[in-house]
Coordinates of C-alpha atoms in Angstrom, one line a residue:
X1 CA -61.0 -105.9 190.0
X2 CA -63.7 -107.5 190.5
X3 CA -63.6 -111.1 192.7
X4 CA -67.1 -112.9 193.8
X5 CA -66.8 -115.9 195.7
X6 CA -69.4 -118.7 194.1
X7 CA -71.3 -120.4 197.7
X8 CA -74.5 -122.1 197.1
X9 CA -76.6 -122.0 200.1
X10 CA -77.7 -125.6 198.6
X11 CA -74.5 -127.1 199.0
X12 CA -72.0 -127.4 202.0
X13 CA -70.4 -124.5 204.0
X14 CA -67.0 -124.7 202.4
X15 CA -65.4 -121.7 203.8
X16 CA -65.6 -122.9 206.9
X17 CA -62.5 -125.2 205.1
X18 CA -61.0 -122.5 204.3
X19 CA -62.2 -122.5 200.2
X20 CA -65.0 -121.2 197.8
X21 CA -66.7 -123.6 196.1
X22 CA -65.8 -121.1 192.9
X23 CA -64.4 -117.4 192.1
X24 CA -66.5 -115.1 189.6
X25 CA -63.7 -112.6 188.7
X26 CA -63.6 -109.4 186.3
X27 CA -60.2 -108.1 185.5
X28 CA -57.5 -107.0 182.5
X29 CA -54.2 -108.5 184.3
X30 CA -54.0 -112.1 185.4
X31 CA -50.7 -113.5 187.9
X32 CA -50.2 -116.5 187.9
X33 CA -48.1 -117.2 190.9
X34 CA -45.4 -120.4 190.9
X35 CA -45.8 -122.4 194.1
X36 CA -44.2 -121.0 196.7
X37 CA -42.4 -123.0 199.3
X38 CA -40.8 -122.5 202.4
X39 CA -37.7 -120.7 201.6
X40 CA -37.0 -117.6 203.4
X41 CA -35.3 -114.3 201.0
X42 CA -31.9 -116.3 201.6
X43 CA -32.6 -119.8 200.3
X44 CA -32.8 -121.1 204.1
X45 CA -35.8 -123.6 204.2
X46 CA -38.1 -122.7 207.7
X47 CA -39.6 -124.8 209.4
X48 CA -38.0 -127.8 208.5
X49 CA -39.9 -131.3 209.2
X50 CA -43.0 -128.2 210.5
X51 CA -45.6 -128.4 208.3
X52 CA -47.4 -125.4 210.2
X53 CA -44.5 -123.1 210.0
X54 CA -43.6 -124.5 206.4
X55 CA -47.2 -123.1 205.3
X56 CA -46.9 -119.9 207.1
X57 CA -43.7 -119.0 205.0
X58 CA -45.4 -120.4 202.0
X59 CA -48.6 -117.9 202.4
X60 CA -45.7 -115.2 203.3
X61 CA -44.0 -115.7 200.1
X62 CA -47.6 -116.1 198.5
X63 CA -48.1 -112.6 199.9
X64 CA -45.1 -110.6 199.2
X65 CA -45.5 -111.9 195.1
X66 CA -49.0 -110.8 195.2
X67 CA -47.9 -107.2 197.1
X68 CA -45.3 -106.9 194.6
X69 CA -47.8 -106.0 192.0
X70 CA -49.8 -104.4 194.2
X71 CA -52.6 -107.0 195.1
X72 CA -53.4 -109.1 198.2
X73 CA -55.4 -112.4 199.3
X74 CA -58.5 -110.1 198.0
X75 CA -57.3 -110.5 194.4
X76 CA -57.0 -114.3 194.5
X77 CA -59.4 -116.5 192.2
X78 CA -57.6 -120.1 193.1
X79 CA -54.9 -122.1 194.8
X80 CA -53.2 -125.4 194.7
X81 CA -52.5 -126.5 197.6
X82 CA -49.7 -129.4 197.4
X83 CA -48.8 -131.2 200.7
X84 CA -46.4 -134.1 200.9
X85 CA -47.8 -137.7 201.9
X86 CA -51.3 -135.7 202.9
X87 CA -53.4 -137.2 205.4
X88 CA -56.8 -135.6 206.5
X89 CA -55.4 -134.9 210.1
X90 CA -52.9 -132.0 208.3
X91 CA -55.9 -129.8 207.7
X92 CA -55.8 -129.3 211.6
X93 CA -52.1 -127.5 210.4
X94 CA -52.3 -125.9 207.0
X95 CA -56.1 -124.2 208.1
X96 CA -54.5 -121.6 210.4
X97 CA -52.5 -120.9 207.9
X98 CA -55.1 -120.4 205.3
X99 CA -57.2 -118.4 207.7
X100 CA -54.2 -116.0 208.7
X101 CA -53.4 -115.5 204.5
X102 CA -57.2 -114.9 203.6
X103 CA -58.0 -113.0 207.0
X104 CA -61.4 -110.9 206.4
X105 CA -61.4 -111.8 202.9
X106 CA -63.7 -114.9 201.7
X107 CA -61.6 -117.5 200.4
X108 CA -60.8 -118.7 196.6
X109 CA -61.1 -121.5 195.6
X110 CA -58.2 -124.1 196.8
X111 CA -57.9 -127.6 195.6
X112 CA -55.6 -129.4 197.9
X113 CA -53.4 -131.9 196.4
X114 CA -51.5 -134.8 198.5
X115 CA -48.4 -135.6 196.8
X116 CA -45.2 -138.1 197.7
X117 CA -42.4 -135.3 197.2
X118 CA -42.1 -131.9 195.9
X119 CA -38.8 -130.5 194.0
X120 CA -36.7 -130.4 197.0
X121 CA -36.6 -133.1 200.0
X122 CA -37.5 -131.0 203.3
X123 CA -40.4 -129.0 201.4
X124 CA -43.8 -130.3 203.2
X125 CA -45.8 -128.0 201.4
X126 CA -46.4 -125.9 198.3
X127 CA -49.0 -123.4 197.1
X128 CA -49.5 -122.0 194.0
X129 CA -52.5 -119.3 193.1
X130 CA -53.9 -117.2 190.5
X131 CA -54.9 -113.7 191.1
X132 CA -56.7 -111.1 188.5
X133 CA -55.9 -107.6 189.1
X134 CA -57.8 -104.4 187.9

């Protein structure tokens, strides 16, 4: 698999915000992840009302789907990012989290989205991403 993060030195430093500006990627497979959520292998939410530890378990679950068919952050062309009543101060939160899912590898693109609820009540956040594997 092939994966090429798209930075023009003529625009801003966007990694530093934990995204690419765009993904070149070369590939035969494509998974389309759902967005995952806090919920732990039992249905029991973590974190609740913690949006840091919330996105943690989200990038976990993120992490165990992509392992499952033998991929990683490195085989990630995009997220969605979906935060409930987003306001800029969150990035302070949710970029740790980022950072820790991506670690060495340059980030994919990641549009986050500020929404007023997600499917169940205590979710904060939810992240959904697309991977190409070889």
């Amino acid at each position: 698999m092939k994966r090429d993060a798209v930075n023009p030195t003529t625009m801003y430093n966007a990694t530093q915000f934990g995204f690419s500006h765009a993904v070149a990627s070369e590939g035969r497979r494509m998974l389309h992840l759902a967005g995952q959520v806090a919920w732990d292998k039992d249905n029991n939410l973590v974190g609740p009302g913690d949006l840091g530890a919330q996105a943690a378990q989200a990038f976990a679950n993120l992490k165990e789907v992509l392992a499952a068919e033998g991929a990683s952050a490195a085989n990630v062309v995009r997220l969605r990012t979906y935060v409930v009543n987003y306001s800029p101060d969150q990035l302070e939160i949710i970029g740790p989290a980022i950072g820790a899912f991506y670690g060495d590898v340059i980030p994919a693109a990641n549009t986050l989205i500020g929404v007023q609820c997600l499917a169940m009540p205590d979710f904060l956040i939810e992240i959904e991403a697309t991977a190409v594997l070889s």
